Tab-separated table of C-alpha atoms in Angstrom:
chain	number	residue	atom	x	y	z
A	23	MET	CA	89.412	-96.093	-105.493
A	24	SER	CA	87.184	-98.176	-107.753
A	25	ARG	CA	88.573	-101.065	-109.771
A	26	ALA	CA	87.703	-99.268	-113.010
A	27	ALA	CA	89.543	-96.140	-111.909
A	28	ALA	CA	92.565	-98.199	-110.874
A	29	GLU	CA	92.609	-99.915	-114.268
A	30	ARG	CA	92.460	-96.577	-116.086
A	31	MET	CA	95.291	-95.296	-113.901
A	32	ALA	CA	97.402	-98.391	-114.592
A	33	LYS	CA	96.931	-97.961	-118.342
A	34	ASP	CA	98.032	-94.311	-118.187
A	35	ILE	CA	101.024	-95.172	-116.069
A	36	GLY	CA	101.968	-98.147	-118.246
A	37	ARG	CA	102.158	-95.832	-121.226
A	38	ALA	CA	104.118	-93.241	-119.274
A	39	SER	CA	106.491	-95.658	-117.614
A	40	MET	CA	108.660	-96.494	-120.594
A	41	GLU	CA	109.017	-93.062	-122.157
A	42	SER	CA	112.396	-92.501	-123.731
A	43	PRO	CA	114.096	-89.255	-124.752
A	44	ALA	CA	113.590	-89.049	-128.491
A	45	ALA	CA	117.078	-87.947	-129.448
A	46	SER	CA	119.009	-90.278	-127.187
A	47	LEU	CA	117.098	-93.297	-128.403
A	48	SER	CA	116.611	-92.289	-132.015
A	49	ALA	CA	118.444	-95.341	-133.319
A	50	THR	CA	116.430	-97.628	-131.063
A	51	THR	CA	113.192	-95.972	-132.124
A	52	ALA	CA	114.061	-96.321	-135.802
A	53	THR	CA	114.807	-100.010	-135.333
A	54	SER	CA	111.565	-100.537	-133.420
A	55	ARG	CA	109.541	-98.901	-136.175
A	56	TRP	CA	111.030	-101.295	-138.686
A	57	ALA	CA	110.574	-104.340	-136.487
A	58	TRP	CA	107.083	-103.865	-135.066
A	59	PRO	CA	103.712	-103.141	-136.669
A	60	SER	CA	102.245	-99.874	-135.378
A	61	VAL	CA	99.830	-101.618	-133.030
A	62	LEU	CA	102.731	-103.402	-131.320
A	63	ARG	CA	104.991	-100.396	-130.670
A	64	TRP	CA	105.646	-98.124	-127.727
A	65	ILE	CA	104.221	-94.659	-128.272
A	66	PRO	CA	106.541	-92.226	-126.453
A	67	THR	CA	104.580	-90.023	-124.093
A	68	SER	CA	105.240	-86.580	-122.652
A	69	THR	CA	106.933	-85.659	-119.393
A	70	ASP	CA	103.612	-84.111	-118.349
A	71	ARG	CA	101.997	-87.554	-118.484
A	72	ILE	CA	104.727	-89.028	-116.302
A	73	ILE	CA	104.241	-86.236	-113.757
A	74	ALA	CA	100.487	-86.906	-113.842
A	75	ALA	CA	101.183	-90.593	-113.207
A	76	GLU	CA	103.451	-89.729	-110.267
A	77	LYS	CA	100.713	-87.510	-108.841
A	78	ARG	CA	98.371	-90.473	-108.919
A	79	LEU	CA	100.971	-92.419	-106.970
A	80	LEU	CA	101.289	-89.559	-104.470
A	81	SER	CA	97.531	-89.649	-103.980
A	82	LEU	CA	98.293	-92.545	-101.632
A	83	VAL	CA	100.238	-90.125	-99.401
A	84	LYS	CA	98.201	-88.369	-96.712
A	85	ASN	CA	100.603	-85.477	-96.189
A	86	GLY	CA	100.226	-82.260	-98.171
A	87	TYR	CA	102.881	-81.416	-100.747
A	88	VAL	CA	103.913	-78.941	-103.437
A	89	GLN	CA	105.160	-80.174	-106.820
A	90	GLU	CA	107.322	-77.920	-109.006
A	91	GLN	CA	109.646	-77.992	-111.986
A	92	VAL	CA	112.883	-76.343	-110.830
A	93	ASN	CA	114.772	-74.593	-113.642
A	94	ILE	CA	118.480	-75.542	-113.710
A	95	GLY	CA	119.302	-73.734	-116.949
A	96	SER	CA	120.731	-75.238	-120.122
A	97	GLY	CA	124.108	-76.224	-118.636
A	98	PRO	CA	126.599	-75.502	-115.847
A	99	PRO	CA	127.309	-71.730	-115.549
A	100	GLY	CA	130.300	-70.659	-117.643
A	101	SER	CA	130.407	-73.979	-119.481
A	102	LYS	CA	130.112	-74.299	-123.248
A	103	VAL	CA	128.881	-77.853	-122.742
A	104	ARG	CA	125.115	-78.292	-122.323
A	105	TRP	CA	123.619	-81.102	-120.273
A	106	PHE	CA	124.594	-84.333	-122.013
A	107	ARG	CA	126.239	-82.214	-124.733
A	108	SER	CA	122.763	-81.379	-126.006
A	109	SER	CA	122.674	-79.021	-128.964
A	110	SER	CA	119.649	-77.308	-127.443
A	111	ASP	CA	119.936	-74.101	-125.401
A	112	LYS	CA	116.520	-74.526	-123.833
A	113	PRO	CA	116.422	-74.671	-120.022
A	114	ARG	CA	116.153	-77.988	-118.207
A	115	PHE	CA	114.063	-78.802	-115.159
A	116	ILE	CA	114.236	-81.056	-112.097
A	117	ASN	CA	110.867	-82.435	-110.972
A	118	THR	CA	110.650	-81.669	-107.238
A	119	VAL	CA	108.145	-82.514	-104.511
A	120	THR	CA	108.258	-80.762	-101.115
A	121	PHE	CA	106.096	-82.108	-98.291
A	122	ASP	CA	104.414	-80.196	-95.490
A	123	SER	CA	106.389	-80.468	-92.253
A	124	PRO	CA	106.544	-79.098	-88.705
A	125	ASP	CA	108.227	-75.720	-88.282
A	126	ASN	CA	112.033	-75.717	-87.897
A	127	SER	CA	112.369	-79.320	-89.065
A	128	PRO	CA	115.738	-80.322	-90.576
A	129	THR	CA	115.684	-80.643	-94.361
A	130	LEU	CA	115.946	-84.134	-95.848
A	131	VAL	CA	116.584	-84.374	-99.609
A	132	MET	CA	115.814	-87.804	-101.099
A	133	VAL	CA	117.451	-89.077	-104.314
A	134	HIS	CA	116.125	-92.206	-106.038
A	135	GLY	CA	118.099	-95.017	-107.645
A	136	TYR	CA	118.672	-96.238	-111.195
A	137	GLY	CA	115.584	-96.497	-113.400
A	138	ALA	CA	113.350	-95.101	-110.660
A	139	SER	CA	111.877	-91.780	-109.515
A	140	GLN	CA	110.903	-90.006	-106.317
A	141	GLY	CA	107.639	-91.967	-106.377
A	142	PHE	CA	109.476	-95.071	-105.151
A	143	PHE	CA	109.521	-93.467	-101.686
A	144	PHE	CA	105.719	-93.218	-101.571
A	145	ARG	CA	105.507	-95.440	-98.474
A	146	ASN	CA	107.938	-93.244	-96.552
A	147	PHE	CA	106.867	-89.658	-97.138
A	148	ASP	CA	104.205	-89.460	-94.421
A	149	ALA	CA	106.396	-90.889	-91.662
A	150	LEU	CA	109.520	-88.929	-92.595
A	151	ALA	CA	107.623	-85.657	-93.064
A	152	SER	CA	106.571	-85.854	-89.408
A	153	ARG	CA	110.206	-85.203	-88.446
A	154	PHE	CA	111.824	-83.614	-91.517
A	155	ARG	CA	111.146	-81.076	-94.211
A	156	VAL	CA	111.179	-83.727	-96.943
A	157	ILE	CA	112.152	-82.797	-100.510
A	158	ALA	CA	112.245	-85.564	-103.129
A	159	ILE	CA	113.512	-85.148	-106.682
A	160	ASP	CA	113.586	-86.959	-109.995
A	161	GLN	CA	117.175	-86.932	-111.197
A	162	LEU	CA	117.814	-85.279	-114.544
A	163	GLY	CA	116.909	-87.759	-117.287
A	164	TRP	CA	114.438	-89.747	-115.169
A	165	GLY	CA	110.867	-89.536	-113.962
A	166	GLY	CA	109.223	-86.170	-114.536
A	167	SER	CA	112.478	-84.249	-114.997
A	168	SER	CA	113.865	-83.057	-118.339
A	169	ARG	CA	115.449	-85.677	-120.582
A	170	PRO	CA	118.311	-84.137	-122.555
A	171	ASP	CA	120.195	-86.101	-125.195
A	172	PHE	CA	122.716	-88.404	-123.537
A	173	THR	CA	126.053	-88.106	-125.314
A	174	CYS	CA	128.516	-88.436	-122.411
A	175	LYS	CA	131.506	-90.538	-123.400
A	176	SER	CA	133.355	-91.135	-120.139
A	177	THR	CA	132.920	-91.839	-116.449
A	178	GLU	CA	134.146	-88.334	-115.605
A	179	GLU	CA	131.618	-86.648	-117.903
A	180	THR	CA	128.766	-88.769	-116.634
A	181	GLU	CA	129.557	-88.201	-112.957
A	182	ALA	CA	129.942	-84.471	-113.523
A	183	TRP	CA	126.613	-84.326	-115.301
A	184	PHE	CA	124.708	-85.825	-112.353
A	185	ILE	CA	126.654	-83.885	-109.728
A	186	ASP	CA	126.495	-80.546	-111.542
A	187	SER	CA	122.787	-80.817	-112.340
A	188	PHE	CA	122.085	-81.536	-108.671
A	189	GLU	CA	124.237	-78.564	-107.633
A	190	GLU	CA	122.340	-76.249	-110.005
A	191	TRP	CA	119.104	-77.559	-108.499
A	192	ARG	CA	120.423	-76.885	-104.978
A	193	LYS	CA	121.329	-73.326	-105.895
A	194	ALA	CA	117.950	-72.742	-107.522
A	195	LYS	CA	116.257	-73.977	-104.319
A	196	ASN	CA	118.676	-71.944	-102.155
A	197	LEU	CA	119.402	-74.949	-99.935
A	198	THR	CA	122.326	-75.531	-97.606
A	199	ASN	CA	123.010	-77.486	-94.431
A	200	PHE	CA	120.654	-80.321	-95.380
A	201	ILE	CA	120.600	-84.087	-94.878
A	202	LEU	CA	121.100	-85.931	-98.167
A	203	LEU	CA	119.667	-89.434	-98.633
A	204	GLY	CA	120.384	-91.510	-101.711
A	205	HIS	CA	119.326	-95.025	-102.641
A	206	SER	CA	121.436	-97.405	-104.775
A	207	PHE	CA	122.714	-95.397	-107.766
A	208	GLY	CA	121.245	-92.339	-106.043
A	209	GLY	CA	123.501	-93.206	-103.099
A	210	TYR	CA	126.485	-93.212	-105.436
A	211	VAL	CA	125.499	-89.782	-106.783
A	212	ALA	CA	124.840	-88.453	-103.260
A	213	ALA	CA	128.251	-89.649	-102.041
A	214	LYS	CA	130.065	-88.191	-105.054
A	215	TYR	CA	128.211	-84.911	-104.541
A	216	ALA	CA	129.151	-84.845	-100.844
A	217	LEU	CA	132.798	-85.418	-101.759
A	218	LYS	CA	132.715	-82.408	-104.089
A	219	HIS	CA	130.420	-80.116	-102.067
A	220	PRO	CA	130.699	-81.166	-98.392
A	221	GLU	CA	130.005	-77.618	-97.205
A	222	HIS	CA	126.292	-77.998	-98.007
A	223	ILE	CA	125.683	-81.397	-96.408
A	224	GLN	CA	124.753	-81.758	-92.744
A	225	HIS	CA	124.625	-85.552	-92.817
A	226	LEU	CA	124.698	-88.280	-95.468
A	227	ILE	CA	122.389	-91.322	-95.537
A	228	LEU	CA	123.282	-94.014	-98.057
A	229	VAL	CA	120.636	-96.719	-98.524
A	230	GLY	CA	122.018	-99.847	-100.190
A	231	PRO	CA	124.482	-97.629	-102.085
A	232	ALA	CA	125.968	-98.840	-105.338
A	233	GLY	CA	129.555	-98.336	-106.379
A	234	PHE	CA	131.711	-98.968	-103.337
A	235	THR	CA	133.931	-101.632	-104.826
A	236	SER	CA	135.500	-102.379	-108.190
A	237	GLU	CA	135.592	-105.790	-109.837
A	238	SER	CA	139.250	-106.264	-108.871
A	239	GLU	CA	138.493	-105.444	-105.236
A	240	HIS	CA	135.486	-107.765	-105.143
A	241	LYS	CA	137.355	-110.696	-106.685
A	242	SER	CA	134.174	-112.437	-107.853
A	243	GLU	CA	135.064	-116.020	-108.782
A	244	TRP	CA	131.566	-116.606	-110.167
A	245	LEU	CA	131.743	-113.558	-112.455
A	246	THR	CA	135.174	-114.572	-113.756
A	247	LYS	CA	133.901	-118.043	-114.653
A	248	PHE	CA	130.702	-116.664	-116.187
A	249	ARG	CA	132.586	-114.216	-118.377
A	250	ALA	CA	134.593	-117.120	-119.787
A	251	THR	CA	131.404	-118.743	-121.131
A	252	TRP	CA	129.675	-117.792	-124.389
A	253	LYS	CA	126.722	-116.464	-122.410
A	254	GLY	CA	129.050	-114.265	-120.378
A	255	THR	CA	130.740	-112.999	-123.525
A	256	ILE	CA	127.393	-111.978	-125.007
A	257	ALA	CA	126.188	-110.393	-121.751
A	258	ASN	CA	129.404	-108.409	-121.384
A	259	HIS	CA	129.155	-107.236	-125.010
A	260	LEU	CA	125.566	-106.083	-124.501
A	261	TRP	CA	126.597	-104.212	-121.350
A	262	GLU	CA	129.464	-102.413	-123.087
A	263	SER	CA	127.096	-101.612	-125.962
A	264	ASN	CA	124.835	-99.846	-123.419
A	265	PHE	CA	122.012	-102.320	-123.915
A	266	THR	CA	119.898	-101.501	-120.868
A	267	PRO	CA	117.039	-103.369	-119.132
A	268	GLN	CA	114.644	-100.633	-120.235
A	269	LYS	CA	115.471	-101.309	-123.886
A	270	ILE	CA	114.422	-104.928	-123.407
A	271	ILE	CA	111.102	-103.844	-121.922
A	272	ARG	CA	110.481	-101.390	-124.732
A	273	GLY	CA	111.315	-104.101	-127.259
A	274	LEU	CA	108.447	-106.196	-125.915
A	275	GLY	CA	105.990	-103.649	-127.276
A	276	PRO	CA	102.532	-103.706	-125.638
A	277	TRP	CA	103.519	-106.610	-123.365
A	278	GLY	CA	106.149	-104.466	-121.605
A	279	PRO	CA	103.901	-102.677	-119.078
A	280	ASP	CA	102.299	-105.944	-117.977
A	281	LEU	CA	105.746	-107.496	-117.441
A	282	VAL	CA	106.743	-104.506	-115.312
A	283	ARG	CA	103.559	-104.790	-113.247
A	284	ARG	CA	104.098	-108.523	-112.741
A	285	TYR	CA	107.675	-107.920	-111.630
A	286	THR	CA	106.799	-105.175	-109.145
A	287	SER	CA	103.976	-107.266	-107.719
A	288	ALA	CA	106.233	-110.318	-107.246
A	289	ARG	CA	109.281	-108.353	-106.091
A	290	PHE	CA	107.640	-106.053	-103.560
A	291	GLY	CA	105.158	-108.589	-102.290
A	292	SER	CA	107.870	-111.039	-101.260
A	293	TYR	CA	108.112	-110.019	-97.586
A	294	SER	CA	105.201	-111.119	-95.433
A	295	SER	CA	105.427	-108.767	-92.451
A	296	GLY	CA	101.935	-107.332	-92.927
A	297	ASP	CA	103.351	-104.614	-95.174
A	298	ILE	CA	102.927	-106.331	-98.561
A	299	LEU	CA	102.047	-104.000	-101.421
A	300	ASN	CA	98.417	-104.173	-102.391
A	301	GLU	CA	97.404	-104.528	-106.052
A	302	GLU	CA	96.851	-100.807	-106.524
A	303	GLU	CA	100.285	-99.921	-105.107
A	304	SER	CA	101.996	-102.559	-107.249
A	305	ARG	CA	100.380	-101.201	-110.396
A	306	LEU	CA	101.218	-97.630	-109.493
A	307	LEU	CA	104.908	-98.427	-109.052
A	308	THR	CA	105.222	-98.679	-112.814
A	309	ALA	CA	104.933	-94.876	-112.798
A	310	ALA	CA	108.447	-94.722	-111.425
A	311	LYS	CA	110.036	-96.378	-114.450
A	312	ALA	CA	112.167	-93.916	-116.396
A	313	SER	CA	114.591	-93.709	-119.310
A	314	GLY	CA	117.719	-91.988	-118.034
A	315	GLU	CA	119.504	-95.306	-118.196
A	316	LEU	CA	122.285	-94.559	-120.657
A	317	CYS	CA	124.691	-93.599	-117.860
A	318	LEU	CA	124.990	-97.227	-116.803
A	319	LYS	CA	128.034	-98.488	-118.686
A	320	TYR	CA	130.068	-95.357	-117.894
A	321	ILE	CA	129.543	-95.650	-114.134
A	322	PHE	CA	129.674	-99.438	-113.746
A	323	SER	CA	131.433	-102.302	-115.453
A	324	PHE	CA	129.614	-105.578	-116.145
A	325	GLY	CA	128.417	-107.011	-112.835
A	326	ALA	CA	127.574	-103.530	-111.452
A	327	PHE	CA	131.103	-102.865	-110.197
A	328	ALA	CA	132.082	-99.195	-110.070
A	329	ARG	CA	134.631	-97.901	-112.537
A	330	LYS	CA	135.568	-95.245	-109.949
A	331	PRO	CA	134.658	-96.952	-106.657
A	332	LEU	CA	133.753	-94.906	-103.604
A	333	LEU	CA	135.984	-97.099	-101.451
A	334	GLN	CA	139.004	-95.416	-103.023
A	335	SER	CA	137.739	-92.028	-101.769
A	336	ALA	CA	136.849	-93.123	-98.232
A	337	SER	CA	139.824	-91.324	-96.674
A	338	GLU	CA	138.603	-88.066	-98.283
A	339	TRP	CA	135.140	-88.280	-96.667
A	340	LYS	CA	134.194	-85.019	-94.886
A	341	VAL	CA	130.541	-85.667	-93.981
A	342	SER	CA	129.210	-87.917	-91.196
A	343	THR	CA	127.423	-90.887	-92.763
A	344	THR	CA	124.771	-93.470	-91.965
A	345	PHE	CA	124.577	-96.592	-94.143
A	346	ILE	CA	121.275	-98.501	-94.226
A	347	TYR	CA	120.960	-102.001	-95.712
A	348	GLY	CA	118.194	-104.563	-95.783
A	349	TYR	CA	119.280	-107.947	-94.439
A	350	ASP	CA	118.748	-109.410	-97.904
A	351	ASP	CA	120.191	-106.508	-99.903
A	352	TRP	CA	122.290	-107.740	-102.822
A	353	MET	CA	124.516	-104.696	-102.222
A	354	ASN	CA	126.973	-106.057	-99.693
A	355	TYR	CA	127.265	-104.008	-96.488
A	356	GLN	CA	130.835	-105.255	-96.105
A	357	GLY	CA	131.886	-102.622	-98.649
A	358	ALA	CA	130.688	-99.975	-96.189
A	359	GLN	CA	132.524	-101.714	-93.358
A	360	GLU	CA	135.743	-101.591	-95.348
A	361	ALA	CA	135.202	-97.923	-96.225
A	362	ARG	CA	134.585	-97.067	-92.555
A	363	LYS	CA	138.099	-98.218	-91.694
A	364	HIS	CA	139.473	-95.355	-93.798
A	365	MET	CA	136.966	-92.640	-92.911
A	366	LYS	CA	137.897	-89.796	-90.562
A	367	VAL	CA	134.284	-88.824	-89.837
A	368	PRO	CA	131.530	-90.496	-87.754
A	369	CYS	CA	130.037	-93.461	-89.578
A	370	GLU	CA	127.539	-96.153	-88.630
A	371	ILE	CA	126.008	-99.057	-90.518
A	372	ILE	CA	122.431	-100.142	-89.804
A	373	ARG	CA	120.827	-103.350	-91.061
A	374	VAL	CA	117.046	-103.734	-91.282
A	375	PRO	CA	115.293	-107.149	-91.205
A	376	ARG	CA	112.615	-108.299	-93.690
A	377	GLY	CA	114.091	-106.083	-96.353
A	378	GLY	CA	116.101	-106.359	-99.522
A	379	HIS	CA	117.572	-103.719	-101.821
A	380	PHE	CA	114.311	-101.728	-101.618
A	381	VAL	CA	114.217	-101.877	-97.831
A	382	PHE	CA	112.150	-98.667	-97.638
A	383	ILE	CA	109.321	-100.498	-99.447
A	384	ASP	CA	109.877	-103.974	-97.989
A	385	ASN	CA	109.967	-102.843	-94.352
A	386	PRO	CA	109.064	-99.145	-94.156
A	387	SER	CA	108.721	-98.980	-90.364
A	388	GLY	CA	112.152	-100.537	-89.849
A	389	PHE	CA	113.614	-98.190	-92.441
A	390	HIS	CA	112.067	-95.144	-90.749
A	391	SER	CA	113.514	-96.220	-87.414
A	392	ALA	CA	116.954	-96.505	-89.003
A	393	VAL	CA	116.679	-93.008	-90.532
A	394	PHE	CA	115.491	-91.456	-87.251
A	395	HIS	CA	118.306	-93.164	-85.379
A	396	GLY	CA	120.925	-92.067	-87.888
A	397	CYS	CA	119.702	-88.462	-87.678
A	398	ARG	CA	119.103	-88.375	-83.914
A	399	ARG	CA	121.573	-85.489	-83.456
A	400	PHE	CA	119.468	-83.268	-85.714
A	401	LEU	CA	115.954	-84.154	-84.565
A	402	SER	CA	113.879	-82.556	-81.852
A	403	PRO	CA	114.373	-84.101	-78.387
A	404	ASP	CA	110.567	-84.291	-78.190
A	405	HIS	CA	110.794	-87.411	-80.341
A	406	VAL	CA	113.669	-89.133	-78.585
A	407	ASP	CA	111.618	-92.317	-78.128
A	408	ASP	CA	111.275	-92.656	-81.913
A	409	GLN	CA	115.033	-92.703	-82.272
A	410	THR	CA	115.471	-96.017	-80.436
A	411	LEU	CA	116.013	-98.957	-82.765
A	412	PRO	CA	113.329	-101.669	-82.584
A	413	ASP	CA	114.138	-105.362	-82.235
A	414	GLY	CA	115.881	-106.782	-85.279
A	415	VAL	CA	117.239	-103.471	-86.561
A	416	THR	CA	120.939	-103.643	-85.723
A	417	VAL	CA	124.019	-101.439	-85.836
A	418	VAL	CA	127.052	-103.349	-87.105
């Protein structure tokens, strides 16, 4: 790709990356219009432009794929409550990408984390599609999926919204007996879904999952001291007011996209194993920024501790599980170790070197090895050699 083409692509994606649902951010938009001259404001873009940006990202993938908007209706069947209590009866859609795969391959459904989209897995699709029928989605409210008004008012409502929208998507795709992989917040959603609908899940893969411990269980001395300071008081107030990172970026006006690009370049170029993101890939990652962030304060308390931690449900686990963590993941794998003590199903924890919270980008080959190993019972014996863990990738 030429430099000029890459620059044009980055501009399109920069505009698409910070789109916000008009109704859910109406107050923010009104404030921004008052505060910024027109030349210094975000101009909300359409979902179609975000999908186009994601397609440009997927142009880096060699494998063939089919992209579709899967209709999940206007709300859960039989419910008077629409998604996010939206007043609209129009149907909602989940942006879905299905990759070409060998015949009779097990199905692997991939769910992204907070503020991301399926495009974050762009370095993994080719390798995983050689062994699985890979299906990646944008969760409702993020990426190229529909963005209903967010008016949930509790942890229970918010969890149900993510779980139920995924279940409606599953039914629309007529899927069952599949492997479910979730990263970070997507891991939290995947685990909660598996607890409610274990009959559809063949195996669960949780990559740096969020939400295993509560603040009281973690006993963070640093957080307690920080909260006692004026800075901590302000930060906690902003969190409880649902002041999200995306709102900060939007508030920076035209400088926001460049800040995002600088961050992704610095963050994902920090591991020097020969797999550093090139400039084009770093720019394209801004396509995965989304605006379904208003769930944050209902799922987590300040410090990213779960309000309804998964650890408390470990004894109810009904699906075999593989945990995958980068060595430098800020999500502590010890939460998974504690949960394993209470689980009554097979469970293993794999750690991958040269990787942080985005281990599938930092060290894709190590991540792929961990996934193949975790799913060895479901893969063809023709690839048994690929299921052996390389040096440095360890089971703990």
